[in-house]
XYZ file of C-alpha atoms in Angstrom:
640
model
C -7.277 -11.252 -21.931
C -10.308 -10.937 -20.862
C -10.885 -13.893 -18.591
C -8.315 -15.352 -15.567
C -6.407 -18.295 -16.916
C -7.775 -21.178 -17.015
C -7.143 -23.590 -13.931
C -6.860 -26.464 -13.323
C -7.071 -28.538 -9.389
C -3.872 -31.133 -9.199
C -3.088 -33.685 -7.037
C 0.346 -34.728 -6.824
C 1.874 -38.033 -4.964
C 5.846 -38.715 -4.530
C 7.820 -40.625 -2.349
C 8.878 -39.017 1.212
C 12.569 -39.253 -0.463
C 11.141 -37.364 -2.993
C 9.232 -34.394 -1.750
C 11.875 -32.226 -0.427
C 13.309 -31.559 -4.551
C 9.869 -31.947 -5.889
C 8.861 -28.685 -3.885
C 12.268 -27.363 -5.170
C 11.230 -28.125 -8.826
C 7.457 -26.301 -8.177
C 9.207 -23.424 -6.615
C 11.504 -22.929 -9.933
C 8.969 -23.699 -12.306
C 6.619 -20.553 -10.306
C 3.310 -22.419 -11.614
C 1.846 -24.501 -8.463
C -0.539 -23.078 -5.507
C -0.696 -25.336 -3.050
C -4.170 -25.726 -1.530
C -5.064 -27.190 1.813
C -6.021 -30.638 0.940
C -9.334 -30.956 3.098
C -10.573 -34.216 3.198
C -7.489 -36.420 3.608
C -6.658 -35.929 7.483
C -7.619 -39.873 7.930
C -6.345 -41.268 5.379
C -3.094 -39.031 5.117
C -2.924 -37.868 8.655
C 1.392 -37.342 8.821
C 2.583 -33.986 7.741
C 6.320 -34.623 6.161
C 7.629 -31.057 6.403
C 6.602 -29.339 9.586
C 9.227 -30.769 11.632
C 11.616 -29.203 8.648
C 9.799 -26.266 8.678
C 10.577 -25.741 12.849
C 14.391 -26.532 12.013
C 14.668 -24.187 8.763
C 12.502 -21.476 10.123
C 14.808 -21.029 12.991
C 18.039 -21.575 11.181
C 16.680 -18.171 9.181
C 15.699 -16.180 11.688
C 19.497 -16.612 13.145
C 20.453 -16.335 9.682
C 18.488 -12.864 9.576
C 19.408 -11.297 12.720
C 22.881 -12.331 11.992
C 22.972 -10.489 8.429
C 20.882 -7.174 10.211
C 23.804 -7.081 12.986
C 26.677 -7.324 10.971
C 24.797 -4.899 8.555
C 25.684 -7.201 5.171
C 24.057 -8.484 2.341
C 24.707 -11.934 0.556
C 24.641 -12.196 -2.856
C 22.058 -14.442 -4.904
C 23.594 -18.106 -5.286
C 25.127 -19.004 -8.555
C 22.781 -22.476 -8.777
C 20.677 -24.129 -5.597
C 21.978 -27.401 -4.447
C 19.124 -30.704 -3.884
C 17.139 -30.027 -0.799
C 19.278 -30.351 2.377
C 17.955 -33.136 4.849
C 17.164 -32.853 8.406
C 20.512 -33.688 10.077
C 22.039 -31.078 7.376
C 19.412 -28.477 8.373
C 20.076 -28.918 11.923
C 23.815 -28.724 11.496
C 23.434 -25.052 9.648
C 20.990 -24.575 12.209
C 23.569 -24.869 15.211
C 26.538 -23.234 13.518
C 23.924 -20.292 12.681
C 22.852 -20.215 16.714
C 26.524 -20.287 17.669
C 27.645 -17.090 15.315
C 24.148 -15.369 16.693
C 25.287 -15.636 20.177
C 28.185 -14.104 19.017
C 26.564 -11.883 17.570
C 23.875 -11.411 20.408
C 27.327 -10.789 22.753
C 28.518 -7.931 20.858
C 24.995 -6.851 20.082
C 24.307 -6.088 23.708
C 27.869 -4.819 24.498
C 27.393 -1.614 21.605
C 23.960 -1.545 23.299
C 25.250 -0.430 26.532
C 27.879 1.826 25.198
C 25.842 3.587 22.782
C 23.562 3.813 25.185
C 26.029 5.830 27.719
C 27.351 8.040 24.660
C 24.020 8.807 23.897
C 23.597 9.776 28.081
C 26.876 11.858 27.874
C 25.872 13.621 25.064
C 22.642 14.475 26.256
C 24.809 16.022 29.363
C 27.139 17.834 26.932
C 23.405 19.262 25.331
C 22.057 19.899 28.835
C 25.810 21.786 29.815
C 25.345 24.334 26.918
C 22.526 25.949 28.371
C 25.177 26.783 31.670
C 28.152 27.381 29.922
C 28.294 31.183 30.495
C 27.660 30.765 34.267
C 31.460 31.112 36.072
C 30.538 29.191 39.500
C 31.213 25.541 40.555
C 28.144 24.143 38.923
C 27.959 21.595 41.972
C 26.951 24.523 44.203
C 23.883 24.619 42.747
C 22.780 20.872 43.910
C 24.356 21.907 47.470
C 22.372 22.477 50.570
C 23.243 26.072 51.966
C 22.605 27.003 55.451
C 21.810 30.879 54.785
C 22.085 31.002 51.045
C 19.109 29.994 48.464
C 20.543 29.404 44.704
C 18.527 28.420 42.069
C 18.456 28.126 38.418
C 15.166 27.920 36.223
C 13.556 29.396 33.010
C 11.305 32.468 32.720
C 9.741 33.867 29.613
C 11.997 36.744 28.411
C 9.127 39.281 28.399
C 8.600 38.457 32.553
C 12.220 38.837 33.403
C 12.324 42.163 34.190
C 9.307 42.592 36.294
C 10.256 39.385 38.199
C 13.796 40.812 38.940
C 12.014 43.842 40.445
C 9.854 41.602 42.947
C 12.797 39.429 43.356
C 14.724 42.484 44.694
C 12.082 43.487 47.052
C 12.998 40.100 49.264
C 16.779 40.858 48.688
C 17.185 38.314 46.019
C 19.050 39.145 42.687
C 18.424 37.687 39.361
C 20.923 37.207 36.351
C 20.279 35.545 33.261
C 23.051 33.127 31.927
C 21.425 31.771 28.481
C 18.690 32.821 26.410
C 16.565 30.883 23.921
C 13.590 30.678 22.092
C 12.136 33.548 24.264
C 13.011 32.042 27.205
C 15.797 33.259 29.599
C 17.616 30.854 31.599
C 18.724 32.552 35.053
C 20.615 32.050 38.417
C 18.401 33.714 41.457
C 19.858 34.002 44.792
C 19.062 35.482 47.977
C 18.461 34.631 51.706
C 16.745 31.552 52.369
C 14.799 32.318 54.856
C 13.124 34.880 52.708
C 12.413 32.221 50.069
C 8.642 32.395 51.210
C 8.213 35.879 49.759
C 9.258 35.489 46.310
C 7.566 31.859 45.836
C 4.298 33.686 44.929
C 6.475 36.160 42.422
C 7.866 32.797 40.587
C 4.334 31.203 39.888
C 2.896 34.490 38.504
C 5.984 35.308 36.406
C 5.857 31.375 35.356
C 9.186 30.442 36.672
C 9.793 26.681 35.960
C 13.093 24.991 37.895
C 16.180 23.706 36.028
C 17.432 20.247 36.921
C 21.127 20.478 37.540
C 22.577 16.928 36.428
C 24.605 15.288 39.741
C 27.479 15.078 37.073
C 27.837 19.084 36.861
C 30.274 18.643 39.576
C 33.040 21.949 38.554
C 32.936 24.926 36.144
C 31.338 24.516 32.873
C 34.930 24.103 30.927
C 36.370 21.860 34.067
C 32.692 19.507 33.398
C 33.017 19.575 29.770
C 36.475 18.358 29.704
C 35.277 15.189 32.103
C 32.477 14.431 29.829
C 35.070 14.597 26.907
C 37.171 12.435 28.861
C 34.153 9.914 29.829
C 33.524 9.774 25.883
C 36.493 9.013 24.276
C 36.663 4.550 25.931
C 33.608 4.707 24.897
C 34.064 5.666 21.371
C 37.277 3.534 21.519
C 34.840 0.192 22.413
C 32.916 1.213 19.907
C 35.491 1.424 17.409
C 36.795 -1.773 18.537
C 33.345 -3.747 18.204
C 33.133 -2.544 14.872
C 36.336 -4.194 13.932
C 35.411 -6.814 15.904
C 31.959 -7.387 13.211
C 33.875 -6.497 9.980
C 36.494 -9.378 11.166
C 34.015 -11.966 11.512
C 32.504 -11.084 8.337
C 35.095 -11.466 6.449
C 36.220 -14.696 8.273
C 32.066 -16.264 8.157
C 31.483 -14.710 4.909
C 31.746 -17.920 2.730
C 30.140 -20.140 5.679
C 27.222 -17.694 5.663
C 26.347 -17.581 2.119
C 26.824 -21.242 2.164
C 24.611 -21.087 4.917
C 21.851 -18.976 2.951
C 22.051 -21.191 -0.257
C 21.608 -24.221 1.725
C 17.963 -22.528 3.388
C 17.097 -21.356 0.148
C 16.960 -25.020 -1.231
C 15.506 -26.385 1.928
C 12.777 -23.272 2.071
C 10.147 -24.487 -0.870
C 9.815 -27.744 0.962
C 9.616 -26.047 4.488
C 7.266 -23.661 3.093
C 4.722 -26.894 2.671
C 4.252 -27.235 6.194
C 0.859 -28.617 6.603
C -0.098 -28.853 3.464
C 2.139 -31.432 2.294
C 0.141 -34.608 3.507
C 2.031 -38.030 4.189
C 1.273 -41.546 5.163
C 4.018 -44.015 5.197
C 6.831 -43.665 2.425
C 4.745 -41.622 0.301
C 3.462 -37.842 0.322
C 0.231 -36.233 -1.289
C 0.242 -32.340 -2.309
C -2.763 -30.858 -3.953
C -2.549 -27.823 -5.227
C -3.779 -25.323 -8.637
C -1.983 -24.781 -11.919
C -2.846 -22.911 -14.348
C -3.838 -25.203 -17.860
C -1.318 -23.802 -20.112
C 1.313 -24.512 -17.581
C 0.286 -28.116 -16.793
C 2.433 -29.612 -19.548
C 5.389 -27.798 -18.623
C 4.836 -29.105 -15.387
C 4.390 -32.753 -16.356
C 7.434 -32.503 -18.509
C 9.481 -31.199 -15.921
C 8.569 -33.712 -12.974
C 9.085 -36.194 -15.952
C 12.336 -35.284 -16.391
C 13.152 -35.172 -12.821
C 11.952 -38.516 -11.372
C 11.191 -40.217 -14.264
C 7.627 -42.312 -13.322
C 8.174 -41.959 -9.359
C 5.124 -39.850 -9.053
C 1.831 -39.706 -9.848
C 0.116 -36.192 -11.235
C -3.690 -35.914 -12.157
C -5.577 -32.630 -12.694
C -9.208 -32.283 -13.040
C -11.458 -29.143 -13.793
C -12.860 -27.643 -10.726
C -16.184 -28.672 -9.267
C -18.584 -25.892 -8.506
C -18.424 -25.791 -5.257
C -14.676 -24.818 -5.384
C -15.286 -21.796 -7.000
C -14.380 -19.353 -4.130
C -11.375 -22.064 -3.540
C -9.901 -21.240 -7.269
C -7.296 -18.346 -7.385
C -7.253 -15.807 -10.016
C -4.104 -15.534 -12.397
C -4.098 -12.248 -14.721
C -2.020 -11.866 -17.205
C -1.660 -8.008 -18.902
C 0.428 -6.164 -21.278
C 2.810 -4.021 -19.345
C 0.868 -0.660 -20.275
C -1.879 -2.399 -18.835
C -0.605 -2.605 -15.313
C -1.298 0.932 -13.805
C -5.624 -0.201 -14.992
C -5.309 -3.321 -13.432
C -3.512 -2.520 -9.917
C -6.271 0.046 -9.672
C -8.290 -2.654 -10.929
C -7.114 -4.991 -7.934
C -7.610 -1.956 -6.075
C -11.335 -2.320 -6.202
C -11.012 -6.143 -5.559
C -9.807 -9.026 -7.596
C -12.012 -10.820 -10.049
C -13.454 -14.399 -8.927
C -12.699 -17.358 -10.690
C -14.442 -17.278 -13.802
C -15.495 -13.434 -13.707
C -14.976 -11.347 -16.519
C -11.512 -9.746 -15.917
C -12.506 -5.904 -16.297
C -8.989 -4.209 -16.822
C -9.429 -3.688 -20.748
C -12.817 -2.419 -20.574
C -11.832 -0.190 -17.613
C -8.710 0.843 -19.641
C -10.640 1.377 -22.133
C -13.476 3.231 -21.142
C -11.675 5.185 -18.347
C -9.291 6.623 -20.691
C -12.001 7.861 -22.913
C -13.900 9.369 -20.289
C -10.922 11.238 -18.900
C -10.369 12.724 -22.694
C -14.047 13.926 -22.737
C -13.736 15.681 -19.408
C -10.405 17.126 -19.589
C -10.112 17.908 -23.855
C -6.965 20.106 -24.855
C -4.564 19.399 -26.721
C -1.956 21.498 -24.842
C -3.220 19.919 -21.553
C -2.679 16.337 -22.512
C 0.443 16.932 -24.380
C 1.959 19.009 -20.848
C 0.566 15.685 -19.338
C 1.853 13.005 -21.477
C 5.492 14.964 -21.575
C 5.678 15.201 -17.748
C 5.307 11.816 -17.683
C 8.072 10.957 -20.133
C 10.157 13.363 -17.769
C 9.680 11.530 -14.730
C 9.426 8.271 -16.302
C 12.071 7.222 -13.126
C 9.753 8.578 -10.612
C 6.562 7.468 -11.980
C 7.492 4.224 -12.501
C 5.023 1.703 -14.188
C 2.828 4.771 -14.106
C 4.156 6.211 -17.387
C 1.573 4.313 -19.645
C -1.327 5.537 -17.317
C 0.141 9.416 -18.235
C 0.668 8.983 -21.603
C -2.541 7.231 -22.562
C -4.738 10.234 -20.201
C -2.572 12.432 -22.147
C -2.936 11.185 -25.777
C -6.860 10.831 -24.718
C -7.023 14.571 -23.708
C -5.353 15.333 -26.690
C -7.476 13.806 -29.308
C -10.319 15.333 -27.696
C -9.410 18.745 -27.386
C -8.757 18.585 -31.438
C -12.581 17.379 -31.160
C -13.130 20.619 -29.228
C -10.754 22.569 -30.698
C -8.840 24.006 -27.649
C -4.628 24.508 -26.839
C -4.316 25.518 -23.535
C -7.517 27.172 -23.492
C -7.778 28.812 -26.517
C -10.278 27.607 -29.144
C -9.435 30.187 -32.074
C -5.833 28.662 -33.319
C -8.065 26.207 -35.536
C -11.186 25.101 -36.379
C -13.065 22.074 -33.770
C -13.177 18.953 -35.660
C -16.788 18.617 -33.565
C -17.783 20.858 -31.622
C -16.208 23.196 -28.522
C -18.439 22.119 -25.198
C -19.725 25.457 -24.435
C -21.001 26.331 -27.869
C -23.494 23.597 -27.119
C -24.410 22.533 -23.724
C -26.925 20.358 -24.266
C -25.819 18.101 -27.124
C -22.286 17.551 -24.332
C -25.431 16.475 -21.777
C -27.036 14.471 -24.898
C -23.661 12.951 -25.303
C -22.864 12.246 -21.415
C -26.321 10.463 -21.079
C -25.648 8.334 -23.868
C -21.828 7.208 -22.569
C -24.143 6.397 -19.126
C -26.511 4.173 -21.052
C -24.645 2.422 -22.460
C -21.571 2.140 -19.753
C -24.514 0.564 -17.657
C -26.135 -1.172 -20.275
C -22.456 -3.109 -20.605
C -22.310 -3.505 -16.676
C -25.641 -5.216 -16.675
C -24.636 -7.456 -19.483
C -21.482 -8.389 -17.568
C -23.470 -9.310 -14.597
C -25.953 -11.833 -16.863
C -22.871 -13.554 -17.992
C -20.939 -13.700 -14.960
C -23.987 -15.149 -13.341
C -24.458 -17.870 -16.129
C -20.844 -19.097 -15.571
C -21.507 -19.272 -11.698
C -24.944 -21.135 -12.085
C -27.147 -18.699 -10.713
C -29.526 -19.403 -13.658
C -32.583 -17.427 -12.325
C -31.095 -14.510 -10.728
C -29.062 -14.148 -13.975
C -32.722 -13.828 -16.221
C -35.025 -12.376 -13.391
C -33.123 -10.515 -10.960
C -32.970 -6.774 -10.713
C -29.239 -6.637 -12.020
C -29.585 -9.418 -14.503
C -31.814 -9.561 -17.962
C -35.008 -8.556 -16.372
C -33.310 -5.478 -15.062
C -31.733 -5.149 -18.814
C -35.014 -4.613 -20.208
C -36.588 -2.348 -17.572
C -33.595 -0.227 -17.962
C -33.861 -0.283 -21.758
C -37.437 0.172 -21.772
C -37.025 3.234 -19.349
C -34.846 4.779 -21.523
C -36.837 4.447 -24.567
C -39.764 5.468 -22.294
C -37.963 8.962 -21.481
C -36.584 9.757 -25.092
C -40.704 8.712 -26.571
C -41.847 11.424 -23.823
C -39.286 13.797 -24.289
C -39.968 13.852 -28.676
C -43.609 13.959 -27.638
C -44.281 10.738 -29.371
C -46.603 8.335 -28.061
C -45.736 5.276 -26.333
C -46.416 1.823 -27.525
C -48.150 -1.242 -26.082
C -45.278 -3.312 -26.971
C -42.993 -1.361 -24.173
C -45.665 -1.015 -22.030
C -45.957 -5.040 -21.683
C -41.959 -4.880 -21.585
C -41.703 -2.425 -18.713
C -44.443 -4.306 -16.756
C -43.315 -7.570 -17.113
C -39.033 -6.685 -16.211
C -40.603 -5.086 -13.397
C -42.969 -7.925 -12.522
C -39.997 -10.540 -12.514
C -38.248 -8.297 -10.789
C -40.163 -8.246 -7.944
C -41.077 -11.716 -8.166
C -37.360 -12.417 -7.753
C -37.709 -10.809 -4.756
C -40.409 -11.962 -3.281
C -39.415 -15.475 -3.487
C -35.850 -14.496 -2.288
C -37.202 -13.672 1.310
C -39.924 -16.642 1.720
C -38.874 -17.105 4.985
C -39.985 -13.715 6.427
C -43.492 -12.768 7.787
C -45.823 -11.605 5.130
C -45.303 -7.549 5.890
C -41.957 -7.734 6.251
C -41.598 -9.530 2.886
C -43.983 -7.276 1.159
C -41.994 -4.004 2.729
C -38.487 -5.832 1.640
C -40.134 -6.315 -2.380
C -41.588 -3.027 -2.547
C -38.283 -1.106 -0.494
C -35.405 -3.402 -3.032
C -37.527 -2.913 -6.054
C -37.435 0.922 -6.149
C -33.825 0.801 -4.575
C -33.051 -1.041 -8.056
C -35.465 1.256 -10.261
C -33.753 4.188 -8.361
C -30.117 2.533 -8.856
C -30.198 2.500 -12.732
C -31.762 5.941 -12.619
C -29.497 7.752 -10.222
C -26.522 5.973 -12.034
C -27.204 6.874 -15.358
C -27.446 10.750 -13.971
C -24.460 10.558 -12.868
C -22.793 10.321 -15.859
C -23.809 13.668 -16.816
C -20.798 14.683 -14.524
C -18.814 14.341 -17.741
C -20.193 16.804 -19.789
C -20.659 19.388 -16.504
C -16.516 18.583 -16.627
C -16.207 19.307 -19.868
C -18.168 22.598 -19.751
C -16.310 23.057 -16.312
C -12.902 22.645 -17.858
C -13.767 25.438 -20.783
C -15.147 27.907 -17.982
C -11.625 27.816 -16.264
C -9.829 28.619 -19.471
C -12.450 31.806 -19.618
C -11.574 33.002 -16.272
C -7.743 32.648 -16.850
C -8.485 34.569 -20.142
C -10.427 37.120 -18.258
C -7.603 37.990 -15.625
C -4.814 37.554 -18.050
C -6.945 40.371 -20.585
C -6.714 43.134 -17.355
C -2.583 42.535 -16.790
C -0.448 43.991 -19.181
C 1.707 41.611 -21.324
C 3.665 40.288 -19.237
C 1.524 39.880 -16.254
C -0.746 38.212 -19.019
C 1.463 35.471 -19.997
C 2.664 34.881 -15.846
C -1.454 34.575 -15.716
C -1.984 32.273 -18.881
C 1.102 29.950 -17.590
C 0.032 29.746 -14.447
C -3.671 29.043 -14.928
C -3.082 26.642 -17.291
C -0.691 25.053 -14.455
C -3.531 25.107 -11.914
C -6.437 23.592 -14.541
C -3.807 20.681 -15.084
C -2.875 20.115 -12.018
C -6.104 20.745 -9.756
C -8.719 20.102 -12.439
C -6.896 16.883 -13.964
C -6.514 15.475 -10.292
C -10.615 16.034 -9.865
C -11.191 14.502 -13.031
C -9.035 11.010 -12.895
C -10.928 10.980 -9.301
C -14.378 11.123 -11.035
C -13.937 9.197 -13.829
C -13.060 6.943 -11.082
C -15.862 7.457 -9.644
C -18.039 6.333 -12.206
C -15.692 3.261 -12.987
C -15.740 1.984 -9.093
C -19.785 3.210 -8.135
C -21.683 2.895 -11.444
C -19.750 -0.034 -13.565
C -17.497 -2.165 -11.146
C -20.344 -2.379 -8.263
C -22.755 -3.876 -10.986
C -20.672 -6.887 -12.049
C -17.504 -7.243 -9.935
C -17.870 -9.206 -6.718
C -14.205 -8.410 -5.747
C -13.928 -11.671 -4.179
C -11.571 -13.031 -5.725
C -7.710 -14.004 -4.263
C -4.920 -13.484 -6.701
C -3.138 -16.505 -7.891
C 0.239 -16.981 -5.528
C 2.173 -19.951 -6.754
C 5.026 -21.344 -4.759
C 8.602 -19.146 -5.981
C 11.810 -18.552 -4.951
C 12.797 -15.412 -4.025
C 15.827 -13.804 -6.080
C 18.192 -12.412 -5.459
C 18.943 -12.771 -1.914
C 19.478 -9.370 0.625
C 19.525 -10.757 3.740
C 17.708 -14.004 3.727
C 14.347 -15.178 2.496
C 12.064 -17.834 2.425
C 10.289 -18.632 -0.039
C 7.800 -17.184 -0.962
C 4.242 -16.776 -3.004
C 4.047 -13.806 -5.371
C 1.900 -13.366 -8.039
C 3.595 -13.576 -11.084
């Protein structure tokens, strides 16, 4: 649990013949990554199932757009037939092209009439605005010898000192619609006096109405044409509709043939240039992980029966970044690992941190956030919207069962910390044995990190860096020394030679380390870079360790809000008192629960992950089918 399966690097040969249902039998079994197989462009140079790949990915893309048009799902096949071969690919592959131009046909015909209902309709929108005006709307797109009429919008609040200037140059103003505090209106007057009231229309901030060329009649006389104009349209439409539901039902059974055909063909499509070939036979290299391998073998066994050839070997070093990570978790362990994941995925070999974090992340939550009314409010809202919160739920209820069992430590139910007796001690009672207590959870949170780091850089090789380096063993012991230094100062004790020779001799390897890490820069710059990276790491474990002492300000933080929802609550009468109890106690959870599952983040990410987790990882994504079926789907690599 807490290290990535163990894999192992596999090289498997097969006939051409075979290859298509031998990627059909890794895709089933969900246990293979195929790698790239660098190093065998010479002496396997052919590449088996990229022409297949061209034909299938087509045929599925028509497949696709087919499904998407006709607006259908297929359902999963009962069982996948052998691999289909090329001329049986291409043959799907035509009949799919030949329905898609169908398709494609009808496609672009309810293209063009939804596209001139949608036009209409925006003219039936655009008529409502001029539906109380009783003229010939086409007299307003006319040319008039002596008459000017025109329609445009005004603010409401200009309308009346516009119609004032307006009627100084013998025009007259009426408003037909109103909206919004804007007034639609019909101006007319003399054209040749059209000069005077321009300067009225920009100040009262007149804008001109289009008139559509189709407003060619009286609002009723337009809106019946329109009506008119719609209902072909809507007929078409009706018709293409039945036109798609009858070629459904008569393609049905050749599609999903269709789409259980690809999905046999896809695993060995999906190959592509990784499947190498020379002659009549085919290599694949790929990872498995150990405790699948003999599954594997016995399957492949059972399937050609000695036409192939399967080895497996550890990996070499120098494939380390190569190797994918596979994690396996309980199920209430999925919520720490995606946020796990979330940081960055553990390289091969790494220490898989999702317990620990679990673990520790939970705890710290409890010690910030203690109440036993809190966590219970938090642990039953999760049970409540178990639907909603999905794989979320354990996350909830272990926060909640966390808070709980702290705040009977503390002794507080929704704030109150008289009801019984704190099996330790409430935070505010005593400050500084919660800082005491918070600088201890640090030291040894990072004291763990740093350990992590040692070993992960064992397993990887890096020998010195793991005893001498800054985050390895030498930086263990100047860390440990520093502590002991502080507490022996702080007790007013005196300080022995023994940790005197420990702290100068971490901090000497340290900056050895280095030193001989930048050999190849001038002699200032190298003694700036030893002297600037060794405080930065001094300054690291310090800085880190204070920042732990966020959980016991939290926990001192989350007794002060219960105080000031008290307070208020005390100056209300009684029922204004319980509104205020309820509803503070709503806002610590909510507000102050949020902030805390963000810090304890915080610390998780910043002061514990940074040390030890390189986050370089890439998550193991064997070959799989996909199932069931919506539309269509290749096959695909999921982590399992």
């Amino acid at each position: 649990m807490l290290l990535p399966l163990q894999m192992k690097k596999v090289r498997l040969m097969a006939t051409r013949d075979d290859a298509p249902e031998a990627a059909l039998l890794l895709a089933r079994l969900g246990v293979f990554e195929t790698d790239s197989g660098e190093g065998y462009e010479e002496s396997m140079p052919e590449r088996p199932a990229e022409p297949y790949r061209v034909q299938v990915r087509e045929a599925v893309a028509h497949l696709d757009k087919i499904l998407h048009f006709l607006d259908k799902e297929l359902p999963p096949p009962a069982e996948l037939p052998l691999p289909p071969d090329m001329e049986q690919v291409a043959a799907s592959g035509a009949f799919l092209a030949q329905q898609w131009a169908a398709c494609s046909h009808m496609e672009e015909q309810q293209r063009l009439l939804q596209e001139e209902d949608k036009r209409i309709r925006q003219l039936e929108l655009s008529l409502e605005s001029f539906s109380n005006l009783e003229i010939d709307l086409g007299l307003l797109n006319a040319e008039h010898t002596f008459l000017d009429i025109r329609v445009g919008t005004v603010p409401l609040e200009n309308v009346e000192r516009l119609g004032q200037a307006l009627g100084l140059a013998e025009y007259r103003l009426e408003i037909f619609h109103t909206e919004l505090g804007v007034a639609h209106t019909l101006i007319a007057g003399p054209l040749e006096n059209f000069t005077q009231i321009a300067r009225a229309l920009d100040a009262a901030a007149w804008r001109p109405q289009t008139v559509p060329d189709e407003f060619a009649g009286y609002p009723e006389q337009v809106r019946s044409e329109l009506e008119a104009e719609r209902e072909p349209i809507r007929e078409a439409l009706e018709q293409l509709a039945q036109q798609r539901e009858e070629m459904w039902q008569r393609q049905r059974a050749s599609l999903a043939e269709a789409a259980t055909l690809l999905q046999a063909a896809a695993p060995f499509a999906q190959l592509g240039d990784e499947l190498h070939g020379r002659g009549a036979l085919t290599l694949l290299l790929g990872w498995v992980p150990v405790r699948d391998l003999g599954r594997l073998e016995e399957a492949l066994e059972r399937k050609f029966a000695g036409r192939y050839l399967l080895s497996s070997r550890d990996p070499a070093p120098v494939e380390r970044d190569q190797v994918p990570t596979a994690l396996r978790h309980h199920r209430w362990l999925a919520p720490f690992a995606a946020l796990v994941e979330n940081y960055g995925m553990p390289r091969y070999g790494e220490l898989d941190p999702t317990v620990l974090f679990a673990l520790t992340f939970v705890a710290m939550f409890g010690m910030m956030f203690g109440d036993v009314g809190h966590g219970l409010t938090i642990a039953l809202a999760g049970v409540a919207l178990r639907k909603r919160v999905g794989t979320a739920l354990p996350f909830l209820l272990l926060c909640g069962a966390s808070s709980m069992s702290f705040g009977l430590l503390y002794g507080s139910v929704f704030g109150y910390e008289e009801l019984f007796h704190p099996l330790w001690v409430s935070p505010l009672s005593d400050p500084v044995l919660m800082l005491t207590v918070a600088l201890g959870t640090g030291i040894a949170l990072i004291a763990m990190a740093t350990l992590l780091t040692v070993r992960n850089r064992l397993v990887e090789g890096r020998v010195l860096e793991a005893l001498t380096g800054g985050k390895g063993l030498a930086g263990l012991l100047l860390y440990g020394g520093l502590c002991l230094l502080g507490y022996r100062l702080f007790q007013g004790g005196e300080v022995e030679g023994w940790l005197q020779w420990t702290l100068g001799i971490a901090a000497f390897s340290i900056l050895a380390t280095i030193w001989s890490e930048n050999s190849e820069s001038g002699l200032a710059e190298r003694l700036l870079i030893t002297v600037v990276e060794g405080f930065d790491t001094l300054m690291g474990y310090i800085s880190g360790t204070l920042s732990f002492l966020r959980i016991s300000a939290f926990s001192l933080n989350h007794v002060a809000l219960a105080i000031a929802v008290f307070t208020i609550a005390n100056s209300l009468d009684t029922l204004g008192y319980w509104v205020a109890v309820v509803v503070g106690n709503l806002v610590i959870i909510v507000l102050e629960g949020a902030i805390v599952m963000i810090q304890a983040l915080r610390l998780e990410y910043y002061e514990g992950f940074s040390r030890f987790l390189s986050g370089s990882g890439h998550a193991f994504s064997p070959l799989r089918l996909q199932q069931p079926i919506n539309r269509v789907n290749q096959t695909t690599r999921t982590t399992p």
